[in-house]
CSV table of C-alpha atoms and ligand atoms in Angstrom, one decimal:
chain,number,residue,atom,x,y,z
A,1,MET,CA,4.1,-6.0,10.7
A,2,THR,CA,3.6,-8.1,7.7
A,3,HIS,CA,0.3,-9.8,8.6
A,4,SER,CA,-2.8,-9.2,10.7
A,5,ASP,CA,-2.8,-9.4,14.5
A,6,HIS,CA,-4.4,-12.8,14.4
A,7,PRO,CA,-3.3,-14.5,11.2
A,8,THR,CA,-5.7,-17.1,9.7
A,9,PRO,CA,-3.8,-19.5,7.5
A,10,LEU,CA,-5.7,-21.6,4.9
A,11,GLN,CA,-4.7,-24.6,2.7
A,12,ALA,CA,-6.0,-25.1,-0.9
A,13,ARG,CA,-6.0,-28.7,-2.1
A,14,ARG,CA,-6.3,-30.3,-5.5
A,15,SER,CA,-10.1,-30.2,-6.2
A,16,ALA,CA,-12.6,-31.9,-8.4
A,17,ALA,CA,-14.1,-29.9,-11.3
A,18,LEU,CA,-15.5,-26.5,-10.2
A,19,ARG,CA,-19.1,-26.1,-11.3
A,20,GLY,CA,-22.0,-23.7,-10.8
A,21,SER,CA,-22.7,-20.0,-11.1
A,22,ALA,CA,-21.7,-17.1,-8.9
A,23,ARG,CA,-21.7,-13.3,-8.7
A,24,VAL,CA,-18.5,-11.8,-7.3
A,25,PRO,CA,-19.0,-8.6,-5.3
A,26,GLY,CA,-19.3,-5.1,-6.6
A,27,ASP,CA,-16.4,-3.4,-8.3
A,28,LYS,CA,-14.0,-1.8,-5.8
A,29,SER,CA,-13.0,1.2,-7.9
A,30,ILE,CA,-16.6,2.1,-8.7
A,31,SER,CA,-17.7,1.6,-5.1
A,32,HIS,CA,-15.1,4.1,-3.8
A,33,ARG,CA,-16.1,6.6,-6.4
A,34,ALA,CA,-19.8,6.3,-5.8
A,35,LEU,CA,-19.3,7.1,-2.1
A,36,ILE,CA,-16.9,10.0,-2.8
A,37,LEU,CA,-18.9,11.6,-5.6
A,38,GLY,CA,-22.1,11.0,-3.7
A,39,ALA,CA,-20.5,12.9,-0.8
A,40,LEU,CA,-19.5,15.8,-3.1
A,41,ALA,CA,-22.9,16.0,-4.8
A,42,VAL,CA,-25.9,18.0,-3.7
A,43,GLY,CA,-28.9,15.7,-2.9
A,44,GLU,CA,-29.2,12.0,-2.6
A,45,THR,CA,-27.2,9.2,-4.2
A,46,SER,CA,-28.5,5.7,-3.9
A,47,ILE,CA,-26.0,2.9,-4.5
A,48,SER,CA,-26.9,-0.7,-5.2
A,49,GLY,CA,-24.4,-3.5,-5.3
A,50,LEU,CA,-21.7,-1.6,-3.3
A,51,LEU,CA,-18.7,-3.7,-2.4
A,52,GLU,CA,-18.9,-4.1,1.4
A,53,GLY,CA,-15.2,-4.9,1.8
A,54,GLU,CA,-13.0,-3.2,4.4
A,55,ASP,CA,-11.4,-0.9,1.9
A,56,VAL,CA,-14.7,0.6,0.8
A,57,LEU,CA,-16.1,0.7,4.3
A,58,ASN,CA,-13.2,2.8,5.3
A,59,THR,CA,-14.0,5.3,2.5
A,60,ALA,CA,-17.6,5.3,3.8
A,61,LYS,CA,-16.4,6.2,7.3
A,62,ALA,CA,-14.1,8.9,5.8
A,63,MET,CA,-17.1,10.5,4.0
A,64,ARG,CA,-19.0,10.6,7.2
A,65,ALA,CA,-16.1,12.2,9.0
A,66,LEU,CA,-16.0,14.8,6.3
A,67,GLY,CA,-19.6,15.7,6.8
A,68,ALA,CA,-21.7,13.6,4.4
A,69,GLN,CA,-24.5,11.4,5.5
A,70,VAL,CA,-23.8,7.8,4.6
A,71,GLU,CA,-26.3,5.1,5.5
A,72,ARG,CA,-26.7,1.4,4.8
A,73,THR,CA,-30.3,0.8,3.7
A,74,GLY,CA,-30.1,-2.9,2.8
A,75,GLU,CA,-27.8,-5.7,1.6
A,76,PHE,CA,-25.2,-3.9,-0.6
A,77,ALA,CA,-27.6,-0.9,-0.7
A,78,TRP,CA,-26.4,2.5,0.5
A,79,LYS,CA,-27.6,6.1,0.5
A,80,VAL,CA,-25.4,9.1,0.6
A,81,SER,CA,-26.5,12.7,1.1
A,82,GLY,CA,-23.7,15.0,0.0
A,83,VAL,CA,-22.3,18.3,1.0
A,84,GLY,CA,-21.7,19.8,-2.5
A,85,VAL,CA,-18.4,20.5,-4.3
A,86,ALA,CA,-15.8,22.0,-1.9
A,87,GLY,CA,-18.2,21.5,1.0
A,88,PHE,CA,-16.3,19.0,3.2
A,89,ALA,CA,-16.1,19.8,6.9
A,90,GLN,CA,-12.9,19.5,8.9
A,91,PRO,CA,-12.7,16.0,10.4
A,92,ASP,CA,-12.2,15.6,14.2
A,93,ALA,CA,-9.7,12.8,13.9
A,94,ALA,CA,-7.3,11.2,11.4
A,95,LEU,CA,-8.9,9.5,8.5
A,96,ASP,CA,-7.9,5.8,8.6
A,97,PHE,CA,-7.9,4.1,5.2
A,98,GLY,CA,-6.7,0.7,6.4
A,99,ASN,CA,-5.1,-1.2,3.5
A,100,SER,CA,-6.6,1.0,0.7
A,101,GLY,CA,-4.4,3.1,-1.6
A,102,THR,CA,-7.4,4.0,-3.8
A,103,GLY,CA,-9.6,5.3,-0.9
A,104,CYS,CA,-6.8,7.3,0.6
A,105,ARG,CA,-5.5,8.8,-2.7
A,106,LEU,CA,-8.9,9.8,-4.1
A,107,VAL,CA,-10.0,11.4,-0.9
A,108,MET,CA,-6.7,13.3,-0.8
A,109,GLY,CA,-7.7,14.8,-4.1
A,110,ALA,CA,-11.2,15.7,-2.9
A,111,VAL,CA,-9.9,17.2,0.4
A,112,ALA,CA,-7.2,19.3,-1.6
A,113,GLY,CA,-10.1,21.3,-3.1
A,114,CYS,CA,-11.6,22.2,0.3
A,115,PRO,CA,-10.4,24.8,2.9
A,116,ILE,CA,-9.8,22.2,5.6
A,117,VAL,CA,-7.0,20.3,7.2
A,118,ALA,CA,-7.1,16.5,7.3
A,119,THR,CA,-4.7,13.7,8.4
A,120,PHE,CA,-4.5,10.6,6.3
A,121,ASP,CA,-3.4,7.3,7.8
A,122,GLY,CA,-3.5,3.5,7.1
A,123,ASP,CA,-2.1,0.2,8.0
A,124,ALA,CA,1.6,-0.9,7.8
A,125,SER,CA,1.2,-1.7,4.1
A,126,LEU,CA,-0.4,1.6,3.2
A,127,ARG,CA,2.1,3.5,5.3
A,128,GLY,CA,4.8,2.1,3.1
A,129,ARG,CA,3.3,3.2,-0.2
A,130,PRO,CA,4.3,6.4,-2.1
A,131,MET,CA,2.1,9.4,-1.7
A,132,ARG,CA,4.3,12.0,-3.4
A,133,ARG,CA,2.9,11.1,-6.8
A,134,ILE,CA,-0.5,12.3,-5.5
A,135,VAL,CA,0.5,15.4,-3.4
A,136,ASP,CA,2.9,16.8,-6.1
A,137,PRO,CA,0.0,17.8,-8.4
A,138,LEU,CA,-2.2,18.7,-5.5
A,139,GLU,CA,0.4,21.2,-4.3
A,140,LEU,CA,0.5,22.7,-7.7
A,141,MET,CA,-3.3,23.3,-7.2
A,142,GLY,CA,-2.7,25.1,-3.9
A,143,ALA,CA,-2.9,22.4,-1.3
A,144,ARG,CA,-0.1,22.0,1.2
A,145,VAL,CA,1.5,19.1,3.0
A,146,VAL,CA,1.6,20.2,6.7
A,147,ASP,CA,3.3,17.0,7.9
A,148,CYS,CA,4.3,13.6,6.7
A,149,ARG,CA,6.8,10.8,7.2
A,150,ASP,CA,9.9,10.5,5.1
A,151,GLY,CA,9.4,10.6,1.4
A,152,GLY,CA,5.8,11.8,1.7
A,153,ARG,CA,4.5,8.6,3.4
A,154,LEU,CA,1.5,8.3,5.8
A,155,PRO,CA,0.6,9.6,8.3
A,156,LEU,CA,0.2,12.7,6.2
A,157,THR,CA,-1.6,15.9,7.0
A,158,LEU,CA,-2.9,17.9,4.1
A,159,ALA,CA,-4.2,21.5,4.1
A,160,GLY,CA,-6.7,21.9,1.2
A,161,ALA,CA,-6.6,25.0,-0.9
A,162,ARG,CA,-8.9,27.9,-0.2
A,163,ASP,CA,-8.8,29.0,-3.8
A,164,PRO,CA,-7.7,26.0,-5.8
A,165,LEU,CA,-6.1,26.6,-9.2
A,166,PRO,CA,-7.0,24.6,-12.3
A,167,ILE,CA,-3.9,22.9,-13.8
A,168,ARG,CA,-2.8,21.0,-16.8
A,169,TYR,CA,-1.0,17.9,-15.6
A,170,GLN,CA,0.7,15.0,-17.4
A,171,THR,CA,0.8,12.0,-15.1
A,172,PRO,CA,4.3,10.6,-14.7
A,173,VAL,CA,2.9,7.0,-14.6
A,174,ALA,CA,-0.3,5.5,-15.9
A,175,SER,CA,-2.4,5.7,-12.7
A,176,ALA,CA,-6.1,6.2,-12.3
A,177,GLN,CA,-5.5,7.2,-8.7
A,178,ILE,CA,-3.3,10.2,-9.7
A,179,LYS,CA,-5.7,11.2,-12.5
A,180,SER,CA,-8.7,10.9,-10.2
A,181,ALA,CA,-7.1,12.9,-7.4
A,182,VAL,CA,-6.4,15.8,-9.7
A,183,LEU,CA,-9.9,15.7,-11.2
A,184,LEU,CA,-11.5,15.6,-7.8
A,185,ALA,CA,-9.4,18.6,-6.6
A,186,GLY,CA,-10.3,20.3,-10.0
A,187,LEU,CA,-14.0,20.1,-9.1
A,188,SER,CA,-13.4,23.1,-6.8
A,189,ALA,CA,-11.2,25.1,-9.1
A,190,PRO,CA,-12.5,27.8,-11.5
A,191,GLY,CA,-11.8,27.0,-15.1
A,192,VAL,CA,-10.7,23.8,-16.8
A,193,THR,CA,-8.4,21.2,-15.2
A,194,THR,CA,-6.7,19.0,-17.7
A,195,VAL,CA,-5.0,15.6,-17.1
A,196,ILE,CA,-2.9,14.0,-19.8
A,197,GLU,CA,-1.9,10.4,-19.6
A,198,THR,CA,0.2,8.7,-22.2
A,199,GLU,CA,-1.3,5.2,-21.4
A,200,ALA,CA,-5.0,5.3,-20.7
A,201,SER,CA,-5.9,4.1,-17.2
A,202,ARG,CA,-9.4,3.1,-15.9
A,203,ASP,CA,-11.9,5.9,-16.6
A,204,HIS,CA,-14.5,5.2,-13.9
A,205,THR,CA,-14.0,8.7,-12.4
A,206,GLU,CA,-14.7,10.4,-15.7
A,207,LEU,CA,-17.8,8.3,-16.4
A,208,MET,CA,-19.2,8.9,-13.0
A,209,LEU,CA,-18.4,12.6,-13.0
A,210,ARG,CA,-20.5,12.9,-16.2
A,211,HIS,CA,-23.2,10.8,-14.7
A,212,PHE,CA,-23.4,13.3,-11.8
A,213,GLY,CA,-23.7,16.2,-14.2
A,214,ALA,CA,-20.1,17.5,-14.6
A,215,GLU,CA,-18.9,18.8,-17.9
A,216,LEU,CA,-15.9,16.6,-18.9
A,217,VAL,CA,-14.3,15.9,-22.3
A,218,SER,CA,-12.0,12.9,-22.8
A,219,GLU,CA,-10.1,12.7,-26.1
A,220,PRO,CA,-7.4,10.4,-27.5
A,221,GLU,CA,-3.8,11.5,-26.9
A,222,GLY,CA,-1.0,9.8,-28.9
A,223,ALA,CA,-1.2,6.1,-29.6
A,224,HIS,CA,-2.6,4.8,-26.2
A,225,GLY,CA,-3.3,7.9,-24.1
A,226,ARG,CA,-6.1,10.3,-23.2
A,227,ARG,CA,-6.5,14.0,-22.5
A,228,ILE,CA,-9.3,14.7,-20.0
A,229,SER,CA,-10.6,18.2,-19.4
A,230,LEU,CA,-13.0,19.0,-16.6
A,231,THR,CA,-14.9,22.2,-16.2
A,232,GLY,CA,-14.6,23.2,-12.5
A,233,GLN,CA,-17.2,24.2,-10.0
A,234,PRO,CA,-20.1,22.2,-11.5
A,235,GLU,CA,-23.2,21.6,-9.4
A,236,LEU,CA,-22.9,17.8,-9.0
A,237,ARG,CA,-26.3,16.3,-8.5
A,238,GLY,CA,-26.8,13.0,-6.6
A,239,ALA,CA,-27.6,10.1,-8.9
A,240,PRO,CA,-28.4,6.4,-8.7
A,241,VAL,CA,-25.4,4.1,-9.1
A,242,VAL,CA,-25.6,0.4,-9.9
A,243,VAL,CA,-22.2,-1.2,-9.2
A,244,PRO,CA,-21.4,-4.2,-11.5
A,245,ALA,CA,-19.4,-7.2,-10.4
A,246,ASP,CA,-15.7,-6.5,-10.1
A,247,PRO,CA,-13.6,-8.0,-13.0
A,248,SER,CA,-10.5,-8.0,-10.7
A,249,SER,CA,-12.3,-10.3,-8.3
A,250,ALA,CA,-13.9,-12.4,-11.1
A,251,ALA,CA,-10.3,-13.1,-12.2
A,252,PHE,CA,-9.8,-15.6,-9.3
A,253,PRO,CA,-12.8,-17.9,-10.1
A,254,ILE,CA,-12.1,-17.5,-13.8
A,255,VAL,CA,-8.4,-18.7,-13.5
A,256,ALA,CA,-9.5,-21.4,-11.1
A,257,ALA,CA,-12.0,-22.7,-13.6
A,258,LEU,CA,-9.4,-22.7,-16.4
A,259,ILE,CA,-6.8,-24.7,-14.5
A,260,VAL,CA,-9.0,-27.2,-12.5
A,261,PRO,CA,-9.7,-30.0,-15.1
A,262,GLY,CA,-13.3,-30.4,-16.1
A,263,SER,CA,-14.5,-27.1,-14.6
A,264,ASP,CA,-17.5,-25.2,-16.1
A,265,VAL,CA,-18.4,-22.0,-14.2
A,266,VAL,CA,-20.7,-19.1,-15.0
A,267,LEU,CA,-20.1,-15.6,-13.5
A,268,ALA,CA,-22.9,-13.0,-13.6
A,269,GLU,CA,-22.8,-9.3,-14.4
A,270,VAL,CA,-19.0,-8.9,-14.7
A,271,MET,CA,-18.0,-5.3,-15.6
A,272,THR,CA,-16.4,-5.2,-19.1
A,273,ASN,CA,-15.2,-1.6,-19.3
A,274,PRO,CA,-12.4,-2.0,-21.9
A,275,LEU,CA,-9.9,-0.3,-19.7
A,276,ARG,CA,-10.3,-3.2,-17.2
A,277,THR,CA,-10.4,-6.3,-19.4
A,278,GLY,CA,-6.7,-6.9,-20.3
A,279,LEU,CA,-6.7,-10.2,-18.4
A,280,PHE,CA,-9.6,-11.7,-20.3
A,281,LYS,CA,-8.0,-10.7,-23.7
A,282,THR,CA,-4.7,-12.2,-22.5
A,283,LEU,CA,-6.2,-15.5,-21.2
A,284,ARG,CA,-8.0,-15.9,-24.6
A,285,GLU,CA,-4.7,-15.4,-26.4
A,286,MET,CA,-3.4,-18.2,-24.2
A,287,GLY,CA,-6.2,-20.5,-25.4
A,288,ALA,CA,-8.8,-20.0,-22.6
A,289,SER,CA,-12.4,-20.8,-23.2
A,290,ILE,CA,-14.2,-17.8,-22.0
A,291,GLU,CA,-17.6,-17.0,-23.5
A,292,GLU,CA,-19.2,-13.7,-22.9
A,293,SER,CA,-22.8,-12.8,-23.4
A,294,GLU,CA,-23.4,-9.0,-23.4
A,295,LEU,CA,-25.8,-7.6,-20.8
A,296,ARG,CA,-26.9,-4.0,-20.6
A,297,GLY,CA,-24.6,-1.7,-18.6
A,298,ASP,CA,-25.4,1.2,-16.4
A,299,ALA,CA,-24.0,4.8,-16.4
A,300,GLY,CA,-21.5,4.0,-19.1
A,301,GLU,CA,-20.2,0.8,-17.4
A,302,PRO,CA,-20.9,-2.3,-19.6
A,303,MET,CA,-21.2,-5.7,-18.1
A,304,ALA,CA,-21.5,-9.3,-19.4
A,305,GLN,CA,-22.1,-12.9,-18.2
A,306,PHE,CA,-19.0,-15.1,-18.5
A,307,ARG,CA,-18.9,-18.9,-19.0
A,308,VAL,CA,-15.5,-20.3,-18.3
A,309,ARG,CA,-14.4,-23.9,-19.1
A,310,ALA,CA,-11.2,-25.6,-18.2
A,311,SER,CA,-8.7,-25.2,-20.9
A,312,GLN,CA,-5.1,-26.2,-21.9
A,313,LEU,CA,-3.3,-22.8,-21.9
A,314,ARG,CA,-0.1,-21.9,-23.7
A,315,GLY,CA,2.6,-19.4,-22.8
A,316,ILE,CA,2.5,-16.0,-24.5
A,317,ASP,CA,4.2,-12.6,-24.5
A,318,VAL,CA,2.1,-9.9,-22.8
A,319,PRO,CA,2.9,-6.4,-24.1
A,320,PRO,CA,3.7,-3.5,-21.7
A,321,GLU,CA,0.9,-1.2,-23.0
A,322,ARG,CA,-1.6,-3.7,-21.7
A,323,ALA,CA,-0.5,-3.2,-18.1
A,324,PRO,CA,-2.9,-0.4,-17.1
A,325,SER,CA,-5.9,-2.5,-18.2
A,326,MET,CA,-4.9,-5.5,-16.0
A,327,ILE,CA,-2.6,-4.0,-13.4
A,328,ASP,CA,-4.2,-5.9,-10.5
A,329,GLU,CA,-4.4,-9.2,-12.4
A,330,TYR,CA,-0.8,-10.1,-13.0
A,331,LEU,CA,-0.6,-12.2,-9.9
A,332,VAL,CA,-3.4,-14.5,-10.9
A,333,LEU,CA,-2.2,-14.4,-14.6
A,334,ALA,CA,1.2,-15.7,-13.3
A,335,VAL,CA,-0.7,-18.6,-11.8
A,336,ALA,CA,-2.4,-19.3,-15.1
A,337,ALA,CA,1.0,-19.1,-16.8
A,338,ALA,CA,2.5,-21.7,-14.5
A,339,PHE,CA,-0.2,-24.2,-15.6
A,340,ALA,CA,0.3,-23.2,-19.3
A,341,GLU,CA,2.7,-25.0,-21.7
A,342,GLY,CA,5.6,-22.8,-22.5
A,343,THR,CA,7.0,-19.5,-21.4
A,344,THR,CA,4.9,-16.4,-20.6
A,345,ARG,CA,6.7,-13.1,-20.5
A,346,MET,CA,4.8,-10.2,-18.9
A,347,ARG,CA,6.4,-6.9,-19.8
A,348,GLY,CA,6.5,-3.5,-18.1
A,349,LEU,CA,5.4,-4.3,-14.6
A,350,LYS,CA,7.3,-1.6,-12.7
A,351,GLU,CA,4.1,-0.4,-11.0
A,352,LEU,CA,3.6,-3.8,-9.3
A,353,ARG,CA,6.4,-2.8,-7.0
A,354,VAL,CA,4.3,-0.1,-5.2
A,355,LYS,CA,1.0,-1.9,-4.7
A,356,GLU,CA,-0.3,-3.4,-1.4
A,357,SER,CA,3.1,-5.3,-1.4
A,358,ASP,CA,6.0,-5.5,-3.9
A,359,ARG,CA,3.9,-7.7,-6.1
A,360,LEU,CA,6.7,-8.4,-8.6
A,361,GLU,CA,8.9,-10.0,-5.9
A,362,ALA,CA,5.9,-11.6,-4.0
A,363,THR,CA,4.6,-13.2,-7.2
A,364,ALA,CA,8.0,-14.7,-8.0
A,365,ALA,CA,8.3,-16.0,-4.4
A,366,MET,CA,4.8,-17.5,-4.5
A,367,LEU,CA,5.6,-19.4,-7.6
A,368,ARG,CA,9.1,-20.4,-6.6
A,369,VAL,CA,8.1,-21.9,-3.3
A,370,ASN,CA,5.7,-24.1,-5.2
A,371,GLY,CA,8.2,-25.4,-7.7
A,372,VAL,CA,7.6,-23.1,-10.6
A,373,ALA,CA,10.6,-21.7,-12.6
A,374,VAL,CA,10.3,-17.9,-12.6
A,375,GLU,CA,12.6,-15.0,-13.3
A,376,ILE,CA,12.4,-11.2,-12.9
A,377,ASP,CA,14.2,-9.4,-15.7
A,378,GLY,CA,14.2,-5.6,-15.1
A,379,ASP,CA,10.4,-4.8,-15.1
A,380,ASP,CA,9.4,-8.1,-16.7
A,381,LEU,CA,8.2,-11.3,-15.1
A,382,ILE,CA,9.0,-14.6,-16.9
A,383,VAL,CA,7.2,-17.8,-16.0
A,384,GLU,CA,8.1,-21.2,-17.4
A,385,GLY,CA,4.9,-23.1,-17.7
A,386,LYS,CA,5.1,-26.9,-17.6
A,387,GLY,CA,1.3,-27.6,-17.7
A,388,HIS,CA,1.4,-28.6,-14.1
A,389,VAL,CA,2.6,-27.2,-10.7
A,390,ALA,CA,4.2,-29.2,-7.9
A,391,GLY,CA,2.7,-27.1,-5.0
A,392,GLY,CA,3.5,-28.0,-1.4
A,393,GLY,CA,4.7,-24.4,-0.5
A,394,LEU,CA,3.8,-22.0,2.2
A,395,VAL,CA,3.1,-18.6,0.7
A,396,ALA,CA,3.7,-15.3,2.5
A,397,THR,CA,0.9,-13.0,1.7
A,398,HIS,CA,2.5,-9.7,2.9
A,399,MET,CA,-0.9,-8.1,3.9
A,400,ASP,CA,-1.9,-8.4,0.3
A,401,HIS,CA,-5.4,-9.8,-0.6
A,402,ARG,CA,-4.5,-10.6,-4.1
A,403,ILE,CA,-1.5,-12.7,-3.2
A,404,ALA,CA,-3.6,-14.7,-0.8
A,405,MET,CA,-6.3,-15.4,-3.4
A,406,SER,CA,-3.9,-16.1,-6.2
A,407,ALA,CA,-2.0,-18.7,-4.1
A,408,LEU,CA,-5.2,-20.4,-3.1
A,409,VAL,CA,-6.3,-20.6,-6.7
A,410,MET,CA,-3.0,-22.2,-7.5
A,411,GLY,CA,-3.4,-24.9,-4.8
A,412,LEU,CA,-6.8,-26.0,-6.3
A,413,ALA,CA,-4.9,-27.6,-9.3
A,414,SER,CA,-1.4,-28.2,-8.0
A,415,GLN,CA,-0.1,-31.7,-7.1
A,416,GLN,CA,0.5,-30.9,-3.5
A,417,PRO,CA,-1.6,-28.5,-1.4
A,418,VAL,CA,-0.7,-24.8,-1.2
A,419,THR,CA,-0.9,-23.0,2.1
A,420,VAL,CA,-1.2,-19.2,2.7
A,421,ASP,CA,0.0,-17.7,6.0
A,422,ASP,CA,-2.9,-15.3,6.4
A,423,THR,CA,-6.3,-14.9,4.7
A,424,ALA,CA,-7.3,-11.8,6.8
A,425,PHE,CA,-6.7,-9.3,4.0
A,426,ILE,CA,-9.0,-11.0,1.5
A,427,ALA,CA,-11.8,-9.1,3.4
A,428,THR,CA,-10.5,-5.8,2.0
A,429,SER,CA,-11.8,-6.6,-1.5
A,430,PHE,CA,-13.7,-10.0,-1.6
A,431,PRO,CA,-15.1,-10.8,1.8
A,432,ASP,CA,-17.1,-13.8,0.4
A,433,PHE,CA,-14.2,-15.3,-1.5
A,434,ILE,CA,-13.7,-18.5,0.6
A,435,PRO,CA,-17.4,-19.5,0.9
A,436,MET,CA,-18.0,-18.7,-2.8
A,437,MET,CA,-15.1,-20.8,-4.0
A,438,ARG,CA,-16.2,-23.6,-1.7
A,439,ARG,CA,-19.7,-23.5,-3.2
A,440,LEU,CA,-18.1,-23.9,-6.6
A,441,GLY,CA,-16.3,-27.0,-5.3
A,442,ALA,CA,-12.9,-25.6,-4.2
A,443,GLU,CA,-11.3,-27.6,-1.4
A,444,LEU,CA,-10.1,-24.9,1.0
A,445,VAL,CA,-9.2,-26.3,4.4
A,446,ASP,CA,-8.5,-24.4,7.7
A,447,CYS,CA,-5.2,-25.2,9.2
B,1,S3P,C1,-7.3,1.9,-8.9
B,1,S3P,C2,-6.2,2.1,-9.7
B,1,S3P,C3,-5.1,1.3,-9.8
B,1,S3P,C4,-5.3,-0.1,-9.2
B,1,S3P,C5,-6.1,0.0,-7.9
B,1,S3P,C6,-7.4,0.7,-8.1
B,1,S3P,C7,-8.5,2.8,-8.9
B,1,S3P,O1,-4.0,1.9,-9.1
B,1,S3P,O2,-4.1,-0.8,-9.0
B,1,S3P,O3,-6.3,-1.3,-7.3
B,1,S3P,O4,-9.6,2.5,-8.5
B,1,S3P,O5,-8.2,4.0,-9.4
B,1,S3P,P1,-3.0,2.9,-9.8
B,1,S3P,O6,-3.9,4.0,-10.3
B,1,S3P,O7,-2.0,3.4,-8.8
B,1,S3P,O8,-2.4,2.1,-10.9
């Protein structure tokens, strides 16, 4: 299956200037972590601004199935009463994470540190994604894969360790999911669990672990890396979490405002953790007008208000070491690059091949079908910007929310409309995307 049971196509048409202000939903990475750490803490965690997208709702269900109390108390407001470190109960049925690699992989880490057996499953996209990279370190810590499909794919049954071992682990790729899984398993281990990454990935797990009372040290490692040491068996205490707006979701209205002539859009409370802001840096290097006014952050996560005005962009070279800080944003950056003047070369995108879809191929196909010259050279994506895009294409979304949103953004400024075959997966991360874009003036037409 490459789309939902009842696909809902949509067409984006050339739109007049986008105007107004909006707040995109809560950050997906922080939302997953707030639920998982809330479930592993003693006492109550109140969360405001939670992303109520399908991915996060699946994590909430998994936390309930593992014994935590999880309640919705108002709009985007949730309360979690946790079971304490290593306190998860054996679930009665398989845990279904739908489309979400993050939910699945982080919970694998948390389960690996508990003496229970749990089966992890997901949709066709998630069943195709690699899990070996997660279970390899978890097995070193004493967990065991009881059953899985070829090459360590879902459905996968994991037996957690009765006496988990602390390890020192160097991640083979820059991945916050691998790092987080090891740290979450390390919570139950005696002694210090250390994760070394040669390229720093998003550090929301580290910041939130400290916020919940864990002892964790994060130090620089080499030119771009980090060494993170967590002291095991802390008493995590429930704590309030305020979830800022997701910069990966803000990326879509931001690029739309840059490419639709005359646009002027304000976005509120966007999280500006420096390990997530590679796209904004890159767009500014391309000539984008993005003004940022600092706001106060919460629990170590800074945020700002963004004002974005339509800009003539120019092609640039994006260095590979920037990839971890904008790994989910290359699709929409490729759209911006198509509207820029000149060539944009995005380097070091190997990890895009194992996301919700093969995003390297899917991005190239999305651009090509709309008349943009694009090439994949090894792990690099090269887009020839001409300052305008023909459009007129039908884009296959491959069960991938970010392909759907990127293609729709492209259609708002291309000469001919752009159609996507299925918008259903947008609900995994940005349920309000279509109405919000329409409120800003986007012409999105059912078809
Ligand atoms: C995420 C980490 C990234 C990212 C994903 C969210 C997280 O994946 O692509 O959308 O919340 O930890 P990797 O760690 O595999 O790069």
